[in-house]
Coordinates of C-alpha atoms in Angstrom, one line a residue:
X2 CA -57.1 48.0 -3.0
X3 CA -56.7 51.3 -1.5
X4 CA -52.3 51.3 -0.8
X5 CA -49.5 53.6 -1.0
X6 CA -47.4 53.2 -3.8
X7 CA -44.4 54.3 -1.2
X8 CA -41.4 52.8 -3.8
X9 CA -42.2 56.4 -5.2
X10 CA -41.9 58.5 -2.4
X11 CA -38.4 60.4 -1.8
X12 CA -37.4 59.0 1.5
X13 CA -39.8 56.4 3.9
X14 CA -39.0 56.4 8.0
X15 CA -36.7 53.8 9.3
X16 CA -37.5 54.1 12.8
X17 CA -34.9 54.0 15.0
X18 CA -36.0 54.4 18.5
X19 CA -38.3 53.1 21.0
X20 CA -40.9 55.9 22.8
X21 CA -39.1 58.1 25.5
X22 CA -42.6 58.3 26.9
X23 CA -43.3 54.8 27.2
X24 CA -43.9 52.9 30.4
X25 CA -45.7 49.3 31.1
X26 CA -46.1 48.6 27.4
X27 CA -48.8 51.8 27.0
X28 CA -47.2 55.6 26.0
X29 CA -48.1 57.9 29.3
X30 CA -48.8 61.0 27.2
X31 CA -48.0 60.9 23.4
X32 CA -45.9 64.0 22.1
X33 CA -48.0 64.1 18.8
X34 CA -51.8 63.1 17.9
X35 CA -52.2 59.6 16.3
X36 CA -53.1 60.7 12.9
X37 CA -55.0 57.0 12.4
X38 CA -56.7 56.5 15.9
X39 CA -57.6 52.9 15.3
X40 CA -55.9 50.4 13.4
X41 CA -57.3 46.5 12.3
X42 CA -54.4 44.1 11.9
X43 CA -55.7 41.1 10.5
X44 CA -58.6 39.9 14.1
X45 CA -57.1 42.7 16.1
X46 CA -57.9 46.0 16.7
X47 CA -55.0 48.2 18.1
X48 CA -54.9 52.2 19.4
X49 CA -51.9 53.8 17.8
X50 CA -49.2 55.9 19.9
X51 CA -48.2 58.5 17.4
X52 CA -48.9 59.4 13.9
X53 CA -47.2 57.9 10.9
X54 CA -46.5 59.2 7.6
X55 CA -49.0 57.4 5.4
X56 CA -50.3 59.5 2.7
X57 CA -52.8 62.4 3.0
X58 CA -54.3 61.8 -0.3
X59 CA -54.7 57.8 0.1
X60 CA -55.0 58.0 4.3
X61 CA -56.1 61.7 4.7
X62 CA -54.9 63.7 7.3
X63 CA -57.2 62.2 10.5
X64 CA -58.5 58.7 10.1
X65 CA -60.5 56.8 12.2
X66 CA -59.7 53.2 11.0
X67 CA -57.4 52.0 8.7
X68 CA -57.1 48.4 7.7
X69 CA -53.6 46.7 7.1
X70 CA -53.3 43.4 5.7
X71 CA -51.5 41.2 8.1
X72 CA -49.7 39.3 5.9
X73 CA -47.8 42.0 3.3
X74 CA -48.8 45.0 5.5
X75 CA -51.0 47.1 3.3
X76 CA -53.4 49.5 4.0
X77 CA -57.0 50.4 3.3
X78 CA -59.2 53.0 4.2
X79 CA -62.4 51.0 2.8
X80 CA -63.4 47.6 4.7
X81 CA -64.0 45.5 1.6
X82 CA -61.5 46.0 -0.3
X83 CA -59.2 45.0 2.3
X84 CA -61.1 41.9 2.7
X85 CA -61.2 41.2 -0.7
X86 CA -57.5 42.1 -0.9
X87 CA -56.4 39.6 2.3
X88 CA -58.4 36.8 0.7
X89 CA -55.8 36.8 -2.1
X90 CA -52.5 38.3 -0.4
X91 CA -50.0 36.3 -2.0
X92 CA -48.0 36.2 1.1
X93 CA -50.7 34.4 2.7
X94 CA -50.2 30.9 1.8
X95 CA -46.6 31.8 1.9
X96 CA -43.8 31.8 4.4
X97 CA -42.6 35.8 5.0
X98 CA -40.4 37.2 2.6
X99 CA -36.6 37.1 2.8
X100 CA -34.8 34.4 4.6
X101 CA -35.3 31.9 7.5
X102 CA -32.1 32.5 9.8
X103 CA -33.5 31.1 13.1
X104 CA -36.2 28.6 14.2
X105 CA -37.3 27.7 17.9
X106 CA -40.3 26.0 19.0
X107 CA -43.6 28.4 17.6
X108 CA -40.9 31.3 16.9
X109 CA -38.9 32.1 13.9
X110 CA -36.5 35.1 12.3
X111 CA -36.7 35.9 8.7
X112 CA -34.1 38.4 7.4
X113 CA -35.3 40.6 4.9
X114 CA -33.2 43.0 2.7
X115 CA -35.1 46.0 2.2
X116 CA -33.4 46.8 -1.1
X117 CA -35.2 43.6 -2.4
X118 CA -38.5 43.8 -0.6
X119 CA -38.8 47.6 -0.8
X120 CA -42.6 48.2 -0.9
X121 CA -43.1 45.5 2.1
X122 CA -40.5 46.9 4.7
X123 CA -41.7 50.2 3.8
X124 CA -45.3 49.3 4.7
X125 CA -44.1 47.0 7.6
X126 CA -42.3 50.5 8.7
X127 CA -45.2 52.7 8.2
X128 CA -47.1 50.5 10.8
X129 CA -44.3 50.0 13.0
X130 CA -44.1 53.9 13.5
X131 CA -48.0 54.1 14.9
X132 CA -46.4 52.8 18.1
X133 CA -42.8 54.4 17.9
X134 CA -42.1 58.2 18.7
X135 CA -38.7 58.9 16.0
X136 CA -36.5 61.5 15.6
X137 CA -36.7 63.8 12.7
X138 CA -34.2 61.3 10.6
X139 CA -35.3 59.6 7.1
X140 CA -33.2 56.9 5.2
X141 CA -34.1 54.8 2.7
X142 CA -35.0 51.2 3.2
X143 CA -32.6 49.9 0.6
X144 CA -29.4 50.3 3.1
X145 CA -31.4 48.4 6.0
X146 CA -31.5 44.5 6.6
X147 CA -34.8 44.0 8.6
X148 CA -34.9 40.6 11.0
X149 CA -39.1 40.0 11.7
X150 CA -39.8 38.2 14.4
X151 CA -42.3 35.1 13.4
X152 CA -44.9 33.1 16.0
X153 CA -46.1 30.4 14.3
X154 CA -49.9 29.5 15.7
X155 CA -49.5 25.6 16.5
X156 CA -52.9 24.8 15.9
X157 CA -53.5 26.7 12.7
X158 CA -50.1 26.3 11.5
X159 CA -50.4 30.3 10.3
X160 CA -47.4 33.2 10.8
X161 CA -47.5 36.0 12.0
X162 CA -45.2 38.9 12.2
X163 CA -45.4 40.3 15.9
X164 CA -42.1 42.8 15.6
X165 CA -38.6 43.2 14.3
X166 CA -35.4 44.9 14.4
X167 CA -33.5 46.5 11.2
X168 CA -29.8 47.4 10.9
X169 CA -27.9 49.4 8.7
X170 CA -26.2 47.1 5.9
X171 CA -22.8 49.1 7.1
X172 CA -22.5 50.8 9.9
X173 CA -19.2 52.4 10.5
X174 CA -19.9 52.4 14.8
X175 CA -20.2 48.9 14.7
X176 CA -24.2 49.0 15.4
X177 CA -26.0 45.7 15.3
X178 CA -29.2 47.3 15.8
X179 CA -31.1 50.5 14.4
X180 CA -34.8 50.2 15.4
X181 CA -36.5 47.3 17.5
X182 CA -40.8 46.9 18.3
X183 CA -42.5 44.0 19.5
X184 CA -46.2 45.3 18.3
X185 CA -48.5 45.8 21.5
X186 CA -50.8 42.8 21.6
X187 CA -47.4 40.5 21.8
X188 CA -45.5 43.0 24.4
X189 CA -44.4 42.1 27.9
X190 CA -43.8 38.4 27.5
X191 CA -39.5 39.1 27.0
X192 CA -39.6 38.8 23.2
X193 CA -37.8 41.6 22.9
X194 CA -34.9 39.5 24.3
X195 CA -34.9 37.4 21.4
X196 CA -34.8 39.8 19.0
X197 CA -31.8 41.5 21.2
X198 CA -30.0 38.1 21.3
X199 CA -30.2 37.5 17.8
X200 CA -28.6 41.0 16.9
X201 CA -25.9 39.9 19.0
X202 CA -25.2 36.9 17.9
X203 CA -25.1 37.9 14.2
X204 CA -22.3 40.1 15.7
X205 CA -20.6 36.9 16.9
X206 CA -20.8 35.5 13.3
X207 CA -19.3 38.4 11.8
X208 CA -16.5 38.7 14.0
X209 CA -16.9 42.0 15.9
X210 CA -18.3 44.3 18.9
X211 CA -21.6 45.3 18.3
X212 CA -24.3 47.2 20.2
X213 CA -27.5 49.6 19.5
X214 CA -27.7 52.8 17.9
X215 CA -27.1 55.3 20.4
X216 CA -28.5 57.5 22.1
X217 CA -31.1 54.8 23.6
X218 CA -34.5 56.0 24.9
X219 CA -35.2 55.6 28.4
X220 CA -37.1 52.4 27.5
X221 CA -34.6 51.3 25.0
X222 CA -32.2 51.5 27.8
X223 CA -33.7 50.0 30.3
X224 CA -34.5 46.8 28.0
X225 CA -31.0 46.5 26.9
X226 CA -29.6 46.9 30.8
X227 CA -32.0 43.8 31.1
X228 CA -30.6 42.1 28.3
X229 CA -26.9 42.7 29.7
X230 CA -26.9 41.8 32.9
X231 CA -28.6 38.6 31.8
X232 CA -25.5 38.1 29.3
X233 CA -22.6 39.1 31.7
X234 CA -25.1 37.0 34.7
X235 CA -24.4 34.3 32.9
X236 CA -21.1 34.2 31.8
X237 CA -19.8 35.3 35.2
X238 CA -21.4 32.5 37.0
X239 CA -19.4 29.8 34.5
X240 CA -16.0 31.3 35.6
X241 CA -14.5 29.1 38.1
X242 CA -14.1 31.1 41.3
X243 CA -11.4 33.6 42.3
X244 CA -10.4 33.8 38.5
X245 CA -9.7 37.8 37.6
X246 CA -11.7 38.4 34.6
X247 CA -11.4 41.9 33.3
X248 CA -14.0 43.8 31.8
X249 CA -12.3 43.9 28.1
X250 CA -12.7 39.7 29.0
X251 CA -16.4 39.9 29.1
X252 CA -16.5 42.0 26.3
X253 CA -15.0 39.8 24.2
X254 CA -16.9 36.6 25.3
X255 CA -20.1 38.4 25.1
X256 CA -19.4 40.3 22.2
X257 CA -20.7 43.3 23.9
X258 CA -19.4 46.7 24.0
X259 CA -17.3 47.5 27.1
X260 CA -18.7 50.4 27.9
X261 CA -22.3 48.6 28.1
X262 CA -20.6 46.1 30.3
X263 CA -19.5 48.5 32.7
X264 CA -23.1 50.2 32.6
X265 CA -24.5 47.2 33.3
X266 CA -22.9 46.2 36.3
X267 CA -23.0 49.5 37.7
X268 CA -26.7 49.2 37.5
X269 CA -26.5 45.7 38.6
X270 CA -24.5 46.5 41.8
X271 CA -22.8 43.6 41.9
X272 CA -19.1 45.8 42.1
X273 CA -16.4 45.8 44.6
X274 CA -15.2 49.1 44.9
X275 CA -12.3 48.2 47.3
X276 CA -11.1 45.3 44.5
X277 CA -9.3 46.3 41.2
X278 CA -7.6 43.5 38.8
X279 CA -6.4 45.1 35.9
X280 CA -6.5 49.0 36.7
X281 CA -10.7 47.4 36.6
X282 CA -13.2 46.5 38.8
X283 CA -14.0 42.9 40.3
X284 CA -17.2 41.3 41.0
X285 CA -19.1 40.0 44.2
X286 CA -20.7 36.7 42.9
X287 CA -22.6 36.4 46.2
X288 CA -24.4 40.0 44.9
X289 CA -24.1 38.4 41.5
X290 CA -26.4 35.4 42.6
X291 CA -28.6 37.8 44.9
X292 CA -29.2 39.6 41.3
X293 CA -30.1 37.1 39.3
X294 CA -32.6 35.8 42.5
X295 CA -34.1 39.2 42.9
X296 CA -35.0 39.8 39.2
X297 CA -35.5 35.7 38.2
X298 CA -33.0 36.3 35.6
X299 CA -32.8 32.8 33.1
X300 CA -29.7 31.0 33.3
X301 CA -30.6 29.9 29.5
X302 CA -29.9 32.6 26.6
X303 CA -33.0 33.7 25.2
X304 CA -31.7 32.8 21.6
X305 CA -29.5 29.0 21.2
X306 CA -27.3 29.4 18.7
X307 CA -27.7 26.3 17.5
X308 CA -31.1 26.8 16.0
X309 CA -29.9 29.0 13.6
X310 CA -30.8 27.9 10.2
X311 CA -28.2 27.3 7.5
X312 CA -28.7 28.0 4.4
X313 CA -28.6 24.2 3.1
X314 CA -31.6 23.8 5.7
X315 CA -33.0 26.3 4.5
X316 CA -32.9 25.3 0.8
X317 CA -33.9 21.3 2.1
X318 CA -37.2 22.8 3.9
X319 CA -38.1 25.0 0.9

């Protein structure tokens, strides 16, 4: 089959931001050509955003349809040798690589170290980028842990990777999150929330403040203020009433950054200005509950933690 040996090549994208341009789950005007302007993931064919960095000499420099396995994530030019090549994908008949984490009705988190599955996150990146507008930055995969978001089809029993988020092995800001996609044919349905809530819980299991990579796009940010207001929503409506919780509190509980706490209820609108506790700011929970009415916020956390998967499960199901 027809792929890029990309283990070879210098540097590959990590891709660390969602479009700036993006609006209703379709770009409004991309910034650069597509350079493959249809792309066939396993029954589906998708319109790419913006252009990738697959090889000229195995992609060429325009193409007008390139195959990628949806199973491993490789790439063909040529119709039958992809299906020749997705007959026998050894991933097929297997679970995705790397490690179960988290498991919750038809959806399911693997985390994969891109130092061990190189040439997979690679090509799972090179796909990931027809739909994401990046900066001019290149790292190498090997420093990134990669959590792919798994729905399991109840009827057929197959997987199927519809997007994930990576993060940096170490991050000296404290970021729990690098680049996050739910592919387009699963988009809109708040699974982006998941993958969001997981990052921050693994930031609860290691013990510190996390958040995104900064800056966020003007998508990326308006995702996250989603995400945390939900969080804060939530918490804040558990505190018995006329309790003073400072912002450093909900920080901590949350394990959110204060600064993103602050932005959040700003946005929110749920402040008193005339009311400070702490050399802070104080809450309205009657705006608080008009919030969560007006945007039918959950009162359940998109991710329970205790579906996480341990590693003795893990090992028992295997």
């Amino acid at each position: 089959m027809a792929t890029a040996s990309v283990g070879a090549s210098p540097g590959v994208p990590v891709l660390l931001r969602t479009p700036e341009n993006q609006q209703n789950g379709s770009p409004k005007k991309a910034t650069m050509e597509p350079n493959v302007l249809n792309v066939v993931l396993g029954k589906l064919l998708i319109k790419p955003w913006y252009p990738s960095f697959y090889p000229e000499e195995l992609v060429g420099r325009r193409t007008e349809r390139l195959y990628v396995c949806q199973y491993c994530f490789k790439y063909s030019k040529e119709l039958m040798p992809w299906l020749a090549h997705t007959k026998v994908c050894k991933n097929k008949q297997t679970p995705p690589p790397g490690d179960l984490i988290y498991h919750k009705n038809e959806y399911s988190i693997h985390e994969v170290d891109g130092e061990e599955y190189k040439l997979y996150t690679q090509n799972l990146s090179l796909f990931a980028k027809l739909f994401l507008e990046t900066k001019s930055v290149f790292y190498d995969v090997t420093t990134f842990l990669y959590y792919l978001l798994i729905h399991t089809d109840p009827n057929t029993n197959e997987g199927q990777v519809i997007g994930f988020f990576s993060k940096e092995k170490l991050s000296w800001d404290n970021n729990n999150l690098a680049c996050i996609i739910i592919f387009p044919p699963w988009q809109r349905r708040g699974l982006g929330q998941i993958l969001m809530g997981i990052s921050y819980e693994l930031s609860k299991r290691e013990g510190r403040l996390g958040g995104p990579e900064k800056p966020l796009s003007e998508l990326g940010l308006k995702s996250y203020i989603l995400y945390w207001s939900g969080a804060i929503a939530r918490y804040l409506l558990n505190v018995p009433a006329k309790k003073s919780i400072s912002v450093r509190t909900v920080s901590e509980e949350t394990y959110m950054q204060p600064e993103d706490v602050v932005m959040a209820l700003k946005d929110m609108k749920v402040l008193d200005p005339g009311k400070k506790v702490d050399a802070g700011m104080t809450v309205n929970k009657a705006r608080l509950r008009q919030w969560v009415e007006a945007n039918r916020a959950s009162a359940v956390n998109p991710v329970d933690p205790q579906d996480f998967v341990t590693r003795e499960e893990d090992d028992d199901e295997g």
